[in-house]
JSON list of C-alpha atoms in Angstrom, two decimals:
[
{"chain": "E", "resi": 310, "resn": "PHE", "atom": "CA", "xyz": [8.10, -14.05, 17.49]},
{"chain": "E", "resi": 311, "resn": "ALA", "atom": "CA", "xyz": [11.34, -12.20, 18.32]},
{"chain": "E", "resi": 312, "resn": "HIS", "atom": "CA", "xyz": [12.67, -12.78, 14.81]},
{"chain": "E", "resi": 313, "resn": "ALA", "atom": "CA", "xyz": [9.71, -10.91, 13.32]},
{"chain": "E", "resi": 314, "resn": "LEU", "atom": "CA", "xyz": [10.54, -7.85, 15.46]},
{"chain": "E", "resi": 315, "resn": "THR", "atom": "CA", "xyz": [14.21, -7.76, 14.48]},
{"chain": "E", "resi": 316, "resn": "PRO", "atom": "CA", "xyz": [15.05, -4.13, 13.58]},
{"chain": "E", "resi": 317, "resn": "ALA", "atom": "CA", "xyz": [15.23, -3.49, 9.85]},
{"chain": "E", "resi": 318, "resn": "ALA", "atom": "CA", "xyz": [16.62, -0.55, 7.93]},
{"chain": "E", "resi": 319, "resn": "LEU", "atom": "CA", "xyz": [14.49, 1.52, 5.58]},
{"chain": "E", "resi": 320, "resn": "ASP", "atom": "CA", "xyz": [16.54, 1.57, 2.42]},
{"chain": "E", "resi": 321, "resn": "PRO", "atom": "CA", "xyz": [15.54, 4.09, -0.26]},
{"chain": "E", "resi": 322, "resn": "LYS", "atom": "CA", "xyz": [17.81, 4.13, -3.31]},
{"chain": "E", "resi": 323, "resn": "THR", "atom": "CA", "xyz": [17.99, 7.92, -3.25]},
{"chain": "E", "resi": 324, "resn": "ASN", "atom": "CA", "xyz": [16.65, 10.78, -1.13]},
{"chain": "E", "resi": 325, "resn": "ASP", "atom": "CA", "xyz": [14.91, 12.52, -4.04]},
{"chain": "E", "resi": 326, "resn": "GLY", "atom": "CA", "xyz": [11.50, 12.21, -2.36]},
{"chain": "E", "resi": 327, "resn": "TYR", "atom": "CA", "xyz": [10.09, 9.57, -4.74]},
{"chain": "E", "resi": 328, "resn": "VAL", "atom": "CA", "xyz": [9.44, 5.83, -4.50]},
{"chain": "E", "resi": 329, "resn": "HIS", "atom": "CA", "xyz": [11.88, 3.64, -6.43]},
{"chain": "E", "resi": 330, "resn": "PHE", "atom": "CA", "xyz": [11.76, -0.02, -7.35]},
{"chain": "E", "resi": 331, "resn": "GLY", "atom": "CA", "xyz": [13.97, -1.88, -4.90]},
{"chain": "E", "resi": 332, "resn": "ASP", "atom": "CA", "xyz": [13.25, 0.53, -2.04]},
{"chain": "E", "resi": 333, "resn": "THR", "atom": "CA", "xyz": [12.58, -0.98, 1.38]},
{"chain": "E", "resi": 334, "resn": "VAL", "atom": "CA", "xyz": [9.70, 1.01, 2.86]},
{"chain": "E", "resi": 335, "resn": "MET", "atom": "CA", "xyz": [6.83, 0.92, 5.32]},
{"chain": "E", "resi": 336, "resn": "LEU", "atom": "CA", "xyz": [3.19, 1.38, 4.30]},
{"chain": "E", "resi": 337, "resn": "PHE", "atom": "CA", "xyz": [1.37, 3.68, 6.72]},
{"chain": "E", "resi": 338, "resn": "ASN", "atom": "CA", "xyz": [-2.44, 3.76, 6.89]},
{"chain": "E", "resi": 339, "resn": "GLN", "atom": "CA", "xyz": [-4.27, 6.95, 7.84]},
{"chain": "E", "resi": 340, "resn": "ALA", "atom": "CA", "xyz": [-7.35, 5.25, 9.34]},
{"chain": "E", "resi": 341, "resn": "THR", "atom": "CA", "xyz": [-5.47, 3.06, 11.83]},
{"chain": "E", "resi": 342, "resn": "ASP", "atom": "CA", "xyz": [-2.35, 5.21, 12.36]},
{"chain": "E", "resi": 343, "resn": "GLY", "atom": "CA", "xyz": [-0.54, 1.94, 11.87]},
{"chain": "E", "resi": 344, "resn": "CYS", "atom": "CA", "xyz": [1.43, 0.22, 9.15]},
{"chain": "E", "resi": 345, "resn": "LEU", "atom": "CA", "xyz": [1.13, -2.92, 7.08]},
{"chain": "E", "resi": 346, "resn": "ALA", "atom": "CA", "xyz": [2.65, -6.01, 8.70]},
{"chain": "E", "resi": 347, "resn": "CYS", "atom": "CA", "xyz": [2.74, -9.74, 8.01]},
{"chain": "E", "resi": 348, "resn": "ASP", "atom": "CA", "xyz": [2.99, -12.85, 10.17]},
{"chain": "E", "resi": 349, "resn": "PRO", "atom": "CA", "xyz": [4.51, -16.02, 8.62]},
{"chain": "E", "resi": 350, "resn": "ASP", "atom": "CA", "xyz": [3.76, -17.84, 11.88]},
{"chain": "E", "resi": 351, "resn": "GLU", "atom": "CA", "xyz": [0.04, -17.51, 11.12]},
{"chain": "E", "resi": 352, "resn": "PRO", "atom": "CA", "xyz": [-0.33, -19.61, 7.95]},
{"chain": "E", "resi": 353, "resn": "LEU", "atom": "CA", "xyz": [-3.71, -19.64, 6.24]},
{"chain": "E", "resi": 354, "resn": "ASN", "atom": "CA", "xyz": [-2.84, -22.46, 3.84]},
{"chain": "E", "resi": 355, "resn": "ASP", "atom": "CA", "xyz": [0.28, -23.93, 2.23]},
{"chain": "E", "resi": 356, "resn": "ASP", "atom": "CA", "xyz": [0.95, -20.79, 0.17]},
{"chain": "E", "resi": 357, "resn": "THR", "atom": "CA", "xyz": [-0.37, -17.84, 2.19]},
{"chain": "E", "resi": 358, "resn": "PHE", "atom": "CA", "xyz": [-0.06, -16.24, 5.63]},
{"chain": "E", "resi": 359, "resn": "ALA", "atom": "CA", "xyz": [-1.75, -13.41, 7.49]},
{"chain": "E", "resi": 360, "resn": "THR", "atom": "CA", "xyz": [-1.38, -9.64, 7.23]},
{"chain": "E", "resi": 361, "resn": "THR", "atom": "CA", "xyz": [-2.50, -6.92, 9.64]},
{"chain": "E", "resi": 362, "resn": "SER", "atom": "CA", "xyz": [-2.13, -3.21, 10.29]},
{"chain": "E", "resi": 363, "resn": "THR", "atom": "CA", "xyz": [0.10, -2.94, 13.34]},
{"chain": "E", "resi": 364, "resn": "TRP", "atom": "CA", "xyz": [0.52, -0.22, 15.96]},
{"chain": "E", "resi": 365, "resn": "TYR", "atom": "CA", "xyz": [4.24, -1.11, 16.11]},
{"chain": "E", "resi": 366, "resn": "THR", "atom": "CA", "xyz": [5.73, 1.47, 13.77]},
{"chain": "E", "resi": 367, "resn": "GLU", "atom": "CA", "xyz": [9.45, 0.97, 14.40]},
{"chain": "E", "resi": 368, "resn": "PRO", "atom": "CA", "xyz": [10.95, -0.59, 11.23]},
{"chain": "E", "resi": 369, "resn": "CYS", "atom": "CA", "xyz": [11.33, -4.34, 11.73]},
{"chain": "E", "resi": 370, "resn": "SER", "atom": "CA", "xyz": [11.29, -7.51, 9.64]},
{"chain": "E", "resi": 371, "resn": "ARG", "atom": "CA", "xyz": [7.51, -7.91, 9.64]},
{"chain": "E", "resi": 372, "resn": "ASN", "atom": "CA", "xyz": [6.51, -4.33, 8.76]},
{"chain": "E", "resi": 373, "resn": "THR", "atom": "CA", "xyz": [9.03, -3.42, 6.05]},
{"chain": "E", "resi": 374, "resn": "PHE", "atom": "CA", "xyz": [8.51, -4.33, 2.40]},
{"chain": "E", "resi": 375, "resn": "THR", "atom": "CA", "xyz": [10.35, -4.08, -0.91]},
{"chain": "E", "resi": 376, "resn": "ILE", "atom": "CA", "xyz": [8.69, -2.49, -3.92]},
{"chain": "E", "resi": 377, "resn": "ALA", "atom": "CA", "xyz": [9.12, -4.58, -7.07]},
{"chain": "E", "resi": 378, "resn": "LYS", "atom": "CA", "xyz": [8.12, -4.03, -10.70]},
{"chain": "E", "resi": 379, "resn": "TRP", "atom": "CA", "xyz": [5.56, -6.43, -12.21]},
{"chain": "E", "resi": 380, "resn": "GLU", "atom": "CA", "xyz": [7.35, -8.03, -15.14]},
{"chain": "E", "resi": 381, "resn": "GLY", "atom": "CA", "xyz": [4.49, -10.16, -16.40]},
{"chain": "E", "resi": 382, "resn": "ARG", "atom": "CA", "xyz": [1.68, -9.42, -18.80]},
{"chain": "E", "resi": 383, "resn": "GLY", "atom": "CA", "xyz": [-0.28, -6.27, -17.96]},
{"chain": "E", "resi": 384, "resn": "ASP", "atom": "CA", "xyz": [-3.33, -4.59, -19.44]},
{"chain": "E", "resi": 385, "resn": "LYS", "atom": "CA", "xyz": [-4.04, -2.17, -22.29]},
{"chain": "E", "resi": 386, "resn": "LYS", "atom": "CA", "xyz": [-3.16, 0.87, -20.20]},
{"chain": "E", "resi": 387, "resn": "ASP", "atom": "CA", "xyz": [0.45, -0.32, -19.84]},
{"chain": "E", "resi": 388, "resn": "ALA", "atom": "CA", "xyz": [0.98, 0.42, -23.55]},
{"chain": "E", "resi": 389, "resn": "MET", "atom": "CA", "xyz": [0.31, 4.12, -22.91]},
{"chain": "E", "resi": 390, "resn": "PHE", "atom": "CA", "xyz": [3.52, 4.59, -20.92]},
{"chain": "E", "resi": 391, "resn": "GLU", "atom": "CA", "xyz": [7.09, 3.50, -21.52]},
{"chain": "E", "resi": 392, "resn": "PHE", "atom": "CA", "xyz": [8.99, 3.92, -18.29]},
{"chain": "E", "resi": 393, "resn": "ARG", "atom": "CA", "xyz": [12.78, 3.66, -18.61]},
{"chain": "E", "resi": 394, "resn": "ASP", "atom": "CA", "xyz": [13.77, 4.63, -15.05]},
{"chain": "E", "resi": 395, "resn": "ASP", "atom": "CA", "xyz": [13.45, 2.88, -11.69]},
{"chain": "E", "resi": 396, "resn": "VAL", "atom": "CA", "xyz": [10.97, 5.39, -10.24]},
{"chain": "E", "resi": 397, "resn": "VAL", "atom": "CA", "xyz": [7.44, 4.18, -9.42]},
{"chain": "E", "resi": 398, "resn": "HIS", "atom": "CA", "xyz": [4.80, 6.13, -11.36]},
{"chain": "E", "resi": 399, "resn": "PHE", "atom": "CA", "xyz": [1.08, 6.59, -10.86]},
{"chain": "E", "resi": 400, "resn": "GLY", "atom": "CA", "xyz": [-0.72, 3.99, -12.96]},
{"chain": "E", "resi": 401, "resn": "GLN", "atom": "CA", "xyz": [2.25, 1.60, -12.97]},
{"chain": "E", "resi": 402, "resn": "LYS", "atom": "CA", "xyz": [1.94, -2.04, -11.89]},
{"chain": "E", "resi": 403, "resn": "ILE", "atom": "CA", "xyz": [3.88, -3.01, -8.75]},
{"chain": "E", "resi": 404, "resn": "GLN", "atom": "CA", "xyz": [4.34, -5.90, -6.34]},
{"chain": "E", "resi": 405, "resn": "ILE", "atom": "CA", "xyz": [4.90, -5.52, -2.60]},
{"chain": "E", "resi": 406, "resn": "LYS", "atom": "CA", "xyz": [7.37, -8.11, -1.31]},
{"chain": "E", "resi": 407, "resn": "CYS", "atom": "CA", "xyz": [7.91, -9.30, 2.23]},
{"chain": "E", "resi": 408, "resn": "ASN", "atom": "CA", "xyz": [11.29, -8.52, 3.79]},
{"chain": "E", "resi": 409, "resn": "ARG", "atom": "CA", "xyz": [13.67, -11.37, 2.96]},
{"chain": "E", "resi": 410, "resn": "SER", "atom": "CA", "xyz": [15.06, -11.27, 6.49]},
{"chain": "E", "resi": 411, "resn": "LEU", "atom": "CA", "xyz": [11.69, -12.64, 7.63]},
{"chain": "E", "resi": 412, "resn": "VAL", "atom": "CA", "xyz": [11.15, -15.43, 5.11]},
{"chain": "E", "resi": 413, "resn": "ASP", "atom": "CA", "xyz": [13.48, -17.48, 2.94]},
{"chain": "E", "resi": 414, "resn": "ASP", "atom": "CA", "xyz": [11.63, -17.01, -0.35]},
{"chain": "E", "resi": 415, "resn": "ASP", "atom": "CA", "xyz": [9.79, -14.20, -2.11]},
{"chain": "E", "resi": 416, "resn": "CYS", "atom": "CA", "xyz": [6.30, -13.54, -0.72]},
{"chain": "E", "resi": 417, "resn": "PHE", "atom": "CA", "xyz": [3.93, -10.98, -2.17]},
{"chain": "E", "resi": 418, "resn": "LEU", "atom": "CA", "xyz": [0.98, -8.97, -0.91]},
{"chain": "E", "resi": 419, "resn": "THR", "atom": "CA", "xyz": [-2.07, -10.46, -2.58]},
{"chain": "E", "resi": 420, "resn": "SER", "atom": "CA", "xyz": [-5.84, -10.54, -2.54]},
{"chain": "E", "resi": 421, "resn": "PHE", "atom": "CA", "xyz": [-8.54, -12.81, -3.91]},
{"chain": "E", "resi": 422, "resn": "PRO", "atom": "CA", "xyz": [-12.18, -12.23, -4.87]},
{"chain": "E", "resi": 423, "resn": "ARG", "atom": "CA", "xyz": [-14.54, -12.66, -1.94]},
{"chain": "E", "resi": 424, "resn": "THR", "atom": "CA", "xyz": [-16.46, -15.95, -2.00]},
{"chain": "E", "resi": 425, "resn": "PRO", "atom": "CA", "xyz": [-18.70, -17.77, 0.52]},
{"chain": "E", "resi": 426, "resn": "THR", "atom": "CA", "xyz": [-15.58, -19.57, 1.78]},
{"chain": "E", "resi": 427, "resn": "SER", "atom": "CA", "xyz": [-12.88, -16.91, 1.26]},
{"chain": "E", "resi": 428, "resn": "TYR", "atom": "CA", "xyz": [-13.12, -13.56, 3.06]},
{"chain": "E", "resi": 429, "resn": "SER", "atom": "CA", "xyz": [-11.42, -11.49, 5.75]},
{"chain": "E", "resi": 430, "resn": "ARG", "atom": "CA", "xyz": [-11.80, -12.95, 9.23]},
{"chain": "E", "resi": 431, "resn": "TYR", "atom": "CA", "xyz": [-13.84, -10.26, 10.99]},
{"chain": "E", "resi": 432, "resn": "SER", "atom": "CA", "xyz": [-15.33, -7.81, 8.48]},
{"chain": "E", "resi": 433, "resn": "ARG", "atom": "CA", "xyz": [-15.94, -10.48, 5.81]},
{"chain": "E", "resi": 434, "resn": "ASN", "atom": "CA", "xyz": [-14.55, -8.20, 3.15]},
{"chain": "E", "resi": 435, "resn": "GLN", "atom": "CA", "xyz": [-12.07, -9.23, 0.47]},
{"chain": "E", "resi": 436, "resn": "GLU", "atom": "CA", "xyz": [-9.14, -10.98, 2.14]},
{"chain": "E", "resi": 437, "resn": "VAL", "atom": "CA", "xyz": [-5.57, -9.60, 1.94]},
{"chain": "E", "resi": 438, "resn": "VAL", "atom": "CA", "xyz": [-2.68, -12.00, 2.64]},
{"chain": "E", "resi": 439, "resn": "MET", "atom": "CA", "xyz": [0.93, -12.69, 1.72]},
{"chain": "E", "resi": 440, "resn": "SER", "atom": "CA", "xyz": [1.43, -15.33, -0.99]},
{"chain": "E", "resi": 441, "resn": "ARG", "atom": "CA", "xyz": [4.44, -17.32, -2.14]},
{"chain": "E", "resi": 442, "resn": "LYS", "atom": "CA", "xyz": [3.16, -17.32, -5.74]},
{"chain": "E", "resi": 443, "resn": "SER", "atom": "CA", "xyz": [4.02, -14.44, -8.10]},
{"chain": "E", "resi": 444, "resn": "VAL", "atom": "CA", "xyz": [0.79, -14.28, -10.12]},
{"chain": "E", "resi": 445, "resn": "TRP", "atom": "CA", "xyz": [-1.65, -11.58, -11.30]},
{"chain": "E", "resi": 446, "resn": "SER", "atom": "CA", "xyz": [-3.41, -11.55, -7.92]},
{"chain": "E", "resi": 447, "resn": "THR", "atom": "CA", "xyz": [-0.21, -10.08, -6.40]},
{"chain": "E", "resi": 448, "resn": "VAL", "atom": "CA", "xyz": [-0.24, -7.01, -8.68]},
{"chain": "E", "resi": 449, "resn": "TRP", "atom": "CA", "xyz": [-1.25, -3.53, -7.48]},
{"chain": "E", "resi": 450, "resn": "GLU", "atom": "CA", "xyz": [-1.46, -0.11, -9.08]},
{"chain": "E", "resi": 451, "resn": "VAL", "atom": "CA", "xyz": [-0.62, 3.17, -7.37]},
{"chain": "E", "resi": 452, "resn": "GLN", "atom": "CA", "xyz": [-3.39, 5.74, -7.84]},
{"chain": "E", "resi": 453, "resn": "TYR", "atom": "CA", "xyz": [-3.69, 9.45, -7.12]},
{"chain": "E", "resi": 454, "resn": "LEU", "atom": "CA", "xyz": [-6.33, 10.12, -4.47]},
{"chain": "E", "resi": 455, "resn": "ASP", "atom": "CA", "xyz": [-8.14, 13.05, -6.01]},
{"chain": "E", "resi": 456, "resn": "PRO", "atom": "CA", "xyz": [-10.30, 11.89, -8.94]},
{"chain": "E", "resi": 457, "resn": "GLN", "atom": "CA", "xyz": [-10.22, 15.41, -10.36]},
{"chain": "E", "resi": 458, "resn": "PHE", "atom": "CA", "xyz": [-6.52, 14.93, -11.21]},
{"chain": "E", "resi": 459, "resn": "LYS", "atom": "CA", "xyz": [-6.33, 11.13, -11.39]},
{"chain": "E", "resi": 460, "resn": "MET", "atom": "CA", "xyz": [-5.97, 10.86, -15.17]},
{"chain": "E", "resi": 461, "resn": "GLU", "atom": "CA", "xyz": [-3.66, 13.88, -15.35]},
{"chain": "E", "resi": 462, "resn": "MET", "atom": "CA", "xyz": [-1.34, 12.39, -12.73]},
{"chain": "E", "resi": 463, "resn": "GLU", "atom": "CA", "xyz": [-0.92, 9.00, -14.40]},
{"chain": "E", "resi": 464, "resn": "GLY", "atom": "CA", "xyz": [2.69, 8.64, -15.47]},
{"chain": "E", "resi": 465, "resn": "GLN", "atom": "CA", "xyz": [3.95, 11.08, -12.82]},
{"chain": "E", "resi": 466, "resn": "ALA", "atom": "CA", "xyz": [6.40, 9.93, -10.13]},
{"chain": "E", "resi": 467, "resn": "VAL", "atom": "CA", "xyz": [4.95, 8.69, -6.82]},
{"chain": "E", "resi": 468, "resn": "PRO", "atom": "CA", "xyz": [6.22, 10.74, -3.84]},
{"chain": "E", "resi": 469, "resn": "THR", "atom": "CA", "xyz": [7.16, 9.26, -0.47]},
{"chain": "E", "resi": 470, "resn": "ASN", "atom": "CA", "xyz": [5.36, 10.39, 2.69]},
{"chain": "E", "resi": 471, "resn": "ALA", "atom": "CA", "xyz": [2.28, 11.47, 0.72]},
{"chain": "E", "resi": 472, "resn": "PRO", "atom": "CA", "xyz": [-1.19, 9.87, 0.74]},
{"chain": "E", "resi": 473, "resn": "VAL", "atom": "CA", "xyz": [-1.87, 7.58, -2.22]},
{"chain": "E", "resi": 474, "resn": "ALA", "atom": "CA", "xyz": [-4.21, 4.71, -3.01]},
{"chain": "E", "resi": 475, "resn": "LEU", "atom": "CA", "xyz": [-3.35, 1.14, -4.00]},
{"chain": "E", "resi": 476, "resn": "ILE", "atom": "CA", "xyz": [-5.86, -0.67, -6.18]},
{"chain": "E", "resi": 477, "resn": "HIS", "atom": "CA", "xyz": [-5.81, -4.44, -6.62]},
{"chain": "E", "resi": 478, "resn": "CYS", "atom": "CA", "xyz": [-5.50, -5.13, -10.35]},
{"chain": "E", "resi": 479, "resn": "GLY", "atom": "CA", "xyz": [-7.32, -8.45, -10.20]},
{"chain": "E", "resi": 480, "resn": "THR", "atom": "CA", "xyz": [-10.49, -7.24, -8.49]},
{"chain": "E", "resi": 481, "resn": "HIS", "atom": "CA", "xyz": [-10.35, -3.42, -8.82]},
{"chain": "E", "resi": 482, "resn": "GLN", "atom": "CA", "xyz": [-10.88, -2.94, -5.09]},
{"chain": "E", "resi": 483, "resn": "HIS", "atom": "CA", "xyz": [-8.63, -0.66, -3.03]},
{"chain": "E", "resi": 484, "resn": "LEU", "atom": "CA", "xyz": [-6.27, -1.84, -0.31]},
{"chain": "E", "resi": 485, "resn": "ALA", "atom": "CA", "xyz": [-7.79, -0.89, 3.05]},
{"chain": "E", "resi": 486, "resn": "SER", "atom": "CA", "xyz": [-7.52, -1.20, 6.81]},
{"chain": "E", "resi": 487, "resn": "ASP", "atom": "CA", "xyz": [-9.85, -0.04, 9.55]},
{"chain": "E", "resi": 488, "resn": "VAL", "atom": "CA", "xyz": [-10.05, -0.07, 13.33]},
{"chain": "E", "resi": 489, "resn": "ILE", "atom": "CA", "xyz": [-11.32, -3.65, 13.35]},
{"chain": "E", "resi": 490, "resn": "LYS", "atom": "CA", "xyz": [-9.50, -5.57, 16.08]},
{"chain": "E", "resi": 491, "resn": "TYR", "atom": "CA", "xyz": [-7.43, -8.54, 14.95]},
{"chain": "E", "resi": 492, "resn": "ARG", "atom": "CA", "xyz": [-5.86, -10.59, 17.75]},
{"chain": "E", "resi": 493, "resn": "ASN", "atom": "CA", "xyz": [-2.63, -12.47, 17.12]},
{"chain": "E", "resi": 494, "resn": "ASP", "atom": "CA", "xyz": [0.70, -13.27, 18.80]},
{"chain": "E", "resi": 495, "resn": "PHE", "atom": "CA", "xyz": [1.63, -9.57, 18.74]},
{"chain": "E", "resi": 496, "resn": "GLY", "atom": "CA", "xyz": [-1.45, -8.46, 20.68]},
{"chain": "E", "resi": 497, "resn": "THR", "atom": "CA", "xyz": [-4.40, -6.60, 19.23]},
{"chain": "E", "resi": 498, "resn": "GLU", "atom": "CA", "xyz": [-3.79, -5.22, 15.76]},
{"chain": "E", "resi": 499, "resn": "TYR", "atom": "CA", "xyz": [-6.14, -4.21, 12.92]},
{"chain": "E", "resi": 500, "resn": "GLU", "atom": "CA", "xyz": [-7.58, -6.15, 10.02]},
{"chain": "E", "resi": 501, "resn": "MET", "atom": "CA", "xyz": [-6.40, -5.79, 6.41]},
{"chain": "E", "resi": 502, "resn": "PHE", "atom": "CA", "xyz": [-8.80, -6.19, 3.51]},
{"chain": "E", "resi": 503, "resn": "CYS", "atom": "CA", "xyz": [-9.78, -4.77, 0.13]},
{"chain": "E", "resi": 504, "resn": "LYS", "atom": "CA", "xyz": [-12.75, -2.44, -0.17]},
{"chain": "E", "resi": 505, "resn": "SER", "atom": "CA", "xyz": [-13.20, 1.01, -1.70]},
{"chain": "E", "resi": 506, "resn": "PHE", "atom": "CA", "xyz": [-14.44, 3.70, 0.72]},
{"chain": "E", "resi": 507, "resn": "ASN", "atom": "CA", "xyz": [-15.69, 7.06, -0.53]},
{"chain": "E", "resi": 508, "resn": "ASP", "atom": "CA", "xyz": [-15.76, 10.40, 1.26]},
{"chain": "E", "resi": 509, "resn": "MET", "atom": "CA", "xyz": [-17.67, 13.35, -0.17]},
{"chain": "E", "resi": 510, "resn": "MET", "atom": "CA", "xyz": [-15.51, 16.47, -0.18]},
{"chain": "E", "resi": 511, "resn": "LYS", "atom": "CA", "xyz": [-17.55, 19.68, -0.12]},
{"chain": "E", "resi": 512, "resn": "GLY", "atom": "CA", "xyz": [-16.50, 22.16, -2.75]},
{"chain": "E", "resi": 513, "resn": "GLN", "atom": "CA", "xyz": [-15.82, 25.84, -2.18]},
{"chain": "E", "resi": 514, "resn": "LEU", "atom": "CA", "xyz": [-17.66, 28.60, -3.99]},
{"chain": "E", "resi": 515, "resn": "GLY", "atom": "CA", "xyz": [-17.66, 27.82, -7.68]},
{"chain": "E", "resi": 516, "resn": "VAL", "atom": "CA", "xyz": [-16.15, 24.34, -7.16]},
{"chain": "E", "resi": 517, "resn": "ARG", "atom": "CA", "xyz": [-18.27, 21.21, -7.38]},
{"chain": "E", "resi": 518, "resn": "GLU", "atom": "CA", "xyz": [-18.32, 18.57, -4.68]},
{"chain": "E", "resi": 519, "resn": "ARG", "atom": "CA", "xyz": [-16.16, 15.57, -5.44]},
{"chain": "E", "resi": 520, "resn": "THR", "atom": "CA", "xyz": [-15.76, 12.05, -4.12]},
{"chain": "E", "resi": 521, "resn": "MET", "atom": "CA", "xyz": [-12.43, 11.15, -2.51]},
{"chain": "E", "resi": 522, "resn": "LEU", "atom": "CA", "xyz": [-11.27, 7.79, -1.25]},
{"chain": "E", "resi": 523, "resn": "GLY", "atom": "CA", "xyz": [-11.71, 7.50, 2.52]},
{"chain": "E", "resi": 524, "resn": "ASP", "atom": "CA", "xyz": [-9.01, 7.31, 5.19]},
{"chain": "E", "resi": 525, "resn": "CYS", "atom": "CA", "xyz": [-9.19, 3.51, 5.15]},
{"chain": "E", "resi": 526, "resn": "ASN", "atom": "CA", "xyz": [-7.81, 3.57, 1.58]},
{"chain": "E", "resi": 527, "resn": "ARG", "atom": "CA", "xyz": [-5.12, 6.20, 2.18]},
{"chain": "E", "resi": 528, "resn": "TRP", "atom": "CA", "xyz": [-1.57, 4.87, 2.38]},
{"chain": "E", "resi": 529, "resn": "CYS", "atom": "CA", "xyz": [1.86, 6.49, 2.55]},
{"chain": "E", "resi": 530, "resn": "PHE", "atom": "CA", "xyz": [5.14, 4.97, 1.42]},
{"chain": "E", "resi": 531, "resn": "VAL", "atom": "CA", "xyz": [7.41, 5.77, 4.39]},
{"chain": "E", "resi": 532, "resn": "ALA", "atom": "CA", "xyz": [11.05, 5.76, 3.34]},
{"chain": "E", "resi": 533, "resn": "SER", "atom": "CA", "xyz": [12.64, 7.36, 6.41]},
{"chain": "E", "resi": 534, "resn": "ILE", "atom": "CA", "xyz": [12.23, 7.71, 10.15]},
{"chain": "E", "resi": 535, "resn": "PRO", "atom": "CA", "xyz": [11.19, 11.17, 11.41]},
{"chain": "E", "resi": 536, "resn": "THR", "atom": "CA", "xyz": [13.89, 13.08, 13.26]},
{"chain": "E", "resi": 537, "resn": "GLU", "atom": "CA", "xyz": [13.49, 14.53, 16.76]},
{"chain": "E", "resi": 538, "resn": "ASP", "atom": "CA", "xyz": [11.90, 17.69, 15.38]},
{"chain": "E", "resi": 539, "resn": "GLY", "atom": "CA", "xyz": [9.27, 15.58, 13.61]},
{"chain": "E", "resi": 540, "resn": "GLU", "atom": "CA", "xyz": [10.58, 16.07, 10.08]},
{"chain": "E", "resi": 541, "resn": "PRO", "atom": "CA", "xyz": [11.36, 12.99, 7.96]},
{"chain": "E", "resi": 542, "resn": "GLN", "atom": "CA", "xyz": [14.97, 12.56, 6.92]},
{"chain": "E", "resi": 543, "resn": "ALA", "atom": "CA", "xyz": [13.98, 12.08, 3.27]},
{"chain": "E", "resi": 544, "resn": "GLN", "atom": "CA", "xyz": [11.24, 14.55, 2.46]},
{"chain": "E", "resi": 545, "resn": "GLY", "atom": "CA", "xyz": [8.59, 13.86, -0.17]},
{"chain": "E", "resi": 546, "resn": "ALA", "atom": "CA", "xyz": [7.02, 16.30, -2.56]},
{"chain": "E", "resi": 547, "resn": "GLU", "atom": "CA", "xyz": [6.42, 19.79, -1.17]},
{"chain": "E", "resi": 548, "resn": "GLY", "atom": "CA", "xyz": [3.33, 19.94, 1.00]},
{"chain": "E", "resi": 549, "resn": "SER", "atom": "CA", "xyz": [2.85, 16.17, 0.94]},
{"chain": "E", "resi": 550, "resn": "GLN", "atom": "CA", "xyz": [2.37, 15.78, 4.70]},
{"chain": "E", "resi": 551, "resn": "GLY", "atom": "CA", "xyz": [-1.28, 16.88, 4.66]},
{"chain": "E", "resi": 552, "resn": "GLY", "atom": "CA", "xyz": [-4.36, 14.67, 4.56]},
{"chain": "E", "resi": 553, "resn": "GLU", "atom": "CA", "xyz": [-5.06, 15.43, 0.91]},
{"chain": "E", "resi": 554, "resn": "PRO", "atom": "CA", "xyz": [-2.73, 15.21, -2.08]},
{"chain": "E", "resi": 555, "resn": "LEU", "atom": "CA", "xyz": [-1.69, 18.36, -3.85]},
{"chain": "E", "resi": 556, "resn": "PRO", "atom": "CA", "xyz": [-2.88, 19.01, -7.41]},
{"chain": "E", "resi": 557, "resn": "PRO", "atom": "CA", "xyz": [-0.22, 18.76, -10.10]},
{"chain": "E", "resi": 558, "resn": "ALA", "atom": "CA", "xyz": [1.84, 21.81, -10.83]},
{"chain": "E", "resi": 559, "resn": "ASP", "atom": "CA", "xyz": [1.46, 23.68, -14.08]},
{"chain": "E", "resi": 560, "resn": "GLY", "atom": "CA", "xyz": [3.18, 21.96, -16.95]},
{"chain": "E", "resi": 561, "resn": "GLN", "atom": "CA", "xyz": [2.97, 18.44, -15.50]}
]
């Protein structure tokens, strides 16, 4: 129990405001005001263990993760882009690895299709766990929240501290958490699962209404701890602290 709460350092490669492969980050959820966490002491079978969204937001072994590039076979869309840098881009395939200070081997955030015998404990949605197997079910894609600019933003760098979506490549459902109580050794936390939530955003005069992913699907890659004045030490893209992503600038 104490080992899981051992303080851990957030370790971005640079302070350029973008997510890089190899960065150690936290994943903050807007619906729960908590962050992704895992619990190796709650095994679900020989290869997987539990995940939750925790209220404990100080960086520690169980709530910090390393972003890794998926090196295996992808899909047809991967041929559209040829990334030569270590920056994570919208539309790129990633894996989310458990902090190695918590477990001895590589463990990856994963999800499986919902079946009559496999589902999340309380909501009975698609289960999200950590797995010791590096397979296609551990692969995620970072997506831009606003569908109006989703295609235009593919290939652009993913900013830190800005709301994004993570879609599971195997099932095409979005990573989610909600205020659904999940009791474990750390107290009452919130359940993790995969499900796509939609919010209708009313348009202004001359602008059509559009569907946005809901708060349950909105995640931020947190690469730094806020200072006393509330500003993060490594700032993301300009204006990225709001509830909605900014549209791309001209020329992007």
